[in-house]
Short mmCIF file of C-alpha atoms in Angstrom, two decimals:
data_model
loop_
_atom_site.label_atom_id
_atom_site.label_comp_id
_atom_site.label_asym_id
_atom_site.label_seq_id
_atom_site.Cartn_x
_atom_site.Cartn_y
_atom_site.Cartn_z
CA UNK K 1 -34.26 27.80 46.39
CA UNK K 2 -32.53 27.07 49.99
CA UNK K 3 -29.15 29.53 48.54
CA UNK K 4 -31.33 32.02 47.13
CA UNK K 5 -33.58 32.21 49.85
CA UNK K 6 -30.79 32.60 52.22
CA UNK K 7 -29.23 35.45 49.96
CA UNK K 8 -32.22 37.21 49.88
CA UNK K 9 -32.81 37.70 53.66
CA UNK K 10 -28.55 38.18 54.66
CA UNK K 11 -29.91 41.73 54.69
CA UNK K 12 -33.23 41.48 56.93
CA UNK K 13 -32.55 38.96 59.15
CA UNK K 14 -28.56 39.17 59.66
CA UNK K 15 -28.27 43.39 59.50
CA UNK K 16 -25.60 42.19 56.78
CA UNK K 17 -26.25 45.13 53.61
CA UNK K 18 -22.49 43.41 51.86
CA UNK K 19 -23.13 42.70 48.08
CA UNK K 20 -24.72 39.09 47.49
CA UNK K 21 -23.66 36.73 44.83
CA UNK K 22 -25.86 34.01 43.60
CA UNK K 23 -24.21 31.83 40.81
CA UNK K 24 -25.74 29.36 38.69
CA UNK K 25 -23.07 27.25 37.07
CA UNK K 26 -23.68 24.57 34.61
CA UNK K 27 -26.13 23.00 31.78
CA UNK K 28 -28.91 24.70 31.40
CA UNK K 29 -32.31 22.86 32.21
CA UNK K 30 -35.24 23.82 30.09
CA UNK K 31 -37.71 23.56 33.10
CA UNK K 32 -35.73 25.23 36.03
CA UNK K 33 -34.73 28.41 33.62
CA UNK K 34 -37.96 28.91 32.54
CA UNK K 35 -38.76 29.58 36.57
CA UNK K 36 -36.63 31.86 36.86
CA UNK K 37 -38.37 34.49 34.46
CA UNK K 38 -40.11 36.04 37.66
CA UNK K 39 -37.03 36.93 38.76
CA UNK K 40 -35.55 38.19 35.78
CA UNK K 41 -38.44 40.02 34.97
CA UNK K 42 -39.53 43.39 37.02
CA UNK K 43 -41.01 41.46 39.95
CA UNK K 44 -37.71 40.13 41.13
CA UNK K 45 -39.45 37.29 42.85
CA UNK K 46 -38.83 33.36 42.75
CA UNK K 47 -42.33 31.79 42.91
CA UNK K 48 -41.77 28.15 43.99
CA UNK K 49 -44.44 25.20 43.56
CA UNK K 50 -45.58 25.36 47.18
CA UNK K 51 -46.83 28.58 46.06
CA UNK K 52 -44.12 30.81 48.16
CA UNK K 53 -42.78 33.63 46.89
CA UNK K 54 -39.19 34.84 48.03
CA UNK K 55 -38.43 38.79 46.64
CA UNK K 56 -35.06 39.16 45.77
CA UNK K 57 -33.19 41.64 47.98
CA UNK K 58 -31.36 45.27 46.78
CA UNK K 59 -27.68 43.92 47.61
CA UNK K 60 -28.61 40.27 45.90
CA UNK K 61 -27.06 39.81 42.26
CA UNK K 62 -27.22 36.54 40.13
CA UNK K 63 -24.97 35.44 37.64
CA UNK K 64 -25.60 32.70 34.77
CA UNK K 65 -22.71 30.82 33.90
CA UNK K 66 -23.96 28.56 31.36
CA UNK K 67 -22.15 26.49 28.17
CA UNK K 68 -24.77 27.37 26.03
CA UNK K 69 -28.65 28.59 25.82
CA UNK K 70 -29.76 25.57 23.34
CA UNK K 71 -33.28 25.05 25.72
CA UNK K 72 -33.55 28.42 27.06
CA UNK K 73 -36.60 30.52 25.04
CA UNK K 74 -35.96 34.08 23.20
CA UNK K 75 -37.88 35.84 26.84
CA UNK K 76 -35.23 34.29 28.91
CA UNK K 77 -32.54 35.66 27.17
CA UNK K 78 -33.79 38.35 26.38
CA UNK K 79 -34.12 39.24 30.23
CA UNK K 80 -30.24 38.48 30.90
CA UNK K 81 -27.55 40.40 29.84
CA UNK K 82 -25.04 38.14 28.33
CA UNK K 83 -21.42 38.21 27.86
CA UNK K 84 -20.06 35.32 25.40
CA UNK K 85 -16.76 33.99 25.52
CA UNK K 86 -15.48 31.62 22.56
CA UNK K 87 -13.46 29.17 24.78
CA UNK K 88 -10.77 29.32 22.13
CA UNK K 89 -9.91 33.14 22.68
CA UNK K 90 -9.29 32.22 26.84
CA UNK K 91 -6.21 30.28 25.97
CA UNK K 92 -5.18 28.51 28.69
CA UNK K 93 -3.28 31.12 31.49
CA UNK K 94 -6.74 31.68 33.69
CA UNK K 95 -6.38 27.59 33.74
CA UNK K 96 -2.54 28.08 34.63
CA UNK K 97 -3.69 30.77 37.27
CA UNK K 98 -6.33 28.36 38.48
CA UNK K 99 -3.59 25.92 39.16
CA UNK K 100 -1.74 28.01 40.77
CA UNK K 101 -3.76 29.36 43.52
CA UNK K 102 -4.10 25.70 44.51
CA UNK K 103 -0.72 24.52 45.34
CA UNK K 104 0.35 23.55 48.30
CA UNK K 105 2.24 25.80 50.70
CA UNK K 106 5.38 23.90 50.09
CA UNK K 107 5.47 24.72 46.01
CA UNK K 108 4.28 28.42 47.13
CA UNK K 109 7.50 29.77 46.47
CA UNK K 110 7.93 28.27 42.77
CA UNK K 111 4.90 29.77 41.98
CA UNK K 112 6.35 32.33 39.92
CA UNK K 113 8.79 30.00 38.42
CA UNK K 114 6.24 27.79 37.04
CA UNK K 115 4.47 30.40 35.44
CA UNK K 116 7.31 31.87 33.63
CA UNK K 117 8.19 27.94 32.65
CA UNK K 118 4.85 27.61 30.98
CA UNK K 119 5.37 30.96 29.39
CA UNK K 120 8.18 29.59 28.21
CA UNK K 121 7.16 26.24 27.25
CA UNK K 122 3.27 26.29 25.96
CA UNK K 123 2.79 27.80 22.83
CA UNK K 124 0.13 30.63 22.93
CA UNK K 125 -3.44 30.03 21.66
CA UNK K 126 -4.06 31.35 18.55
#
């Protein structure tokens, strides 16, 4: 609530209008995704147990990255567009480029060489 509260008013109280992300990333909880039909619905608002309601703002997006919807009810997904990725078609260059961006300065400049080394070296996923 404290992240999406603070997404919704970047707009109102910080004269910021730039795009906001909210991402939830991980299992998904029976009890917390059912909660968040108000906001996927038309109201756009998160109604919280004190009985507060926060609207969500025009610039605020959210994005569900979830390993699977086992506990999540046909009106929850049905309110989400979804996008499903078979983790054996992403092979494993976004992991190599994942890597990558976090080497230290120092093995910076081998970047390049590394990645044509695993190109060379790891078989593709098939």
């Amino acid at each position: 609530a404290v992240t999406y509260r603070a997404a919704a008013q970047q707009e109102k109280l910080h004269n910021i209008s730039d795009r906001q992300w909210v991402l939830f990333d991980g299992p998904v909880d029976a009890i917390w995704i059912e909660n968040m039909n108000t906001v996927l619905d038309d109201n756009k608002k998160l109604c919280l147990m004190s009985g507060e309601m926060i609207s969500m703002s025009s610039a605020m997006s959210m994005i569900f990255e979830v390993q699977d919807l086992a506990v999540a009810s046909p009106a929850t997904v049905s309110r989400c567009g979804m996008v499903y990725v078979e983790p054996s078609q992403i092979g494993w260059e976004p992991i190599l480029t994942s890597w990558l961006n976090t080497l230290p300065p120092v093995v910076l400049p081998f970047a390049e060489k590394l990645k044509n080394l695993f190109g060379w070296l790891v078989p593709p996923c098939t």
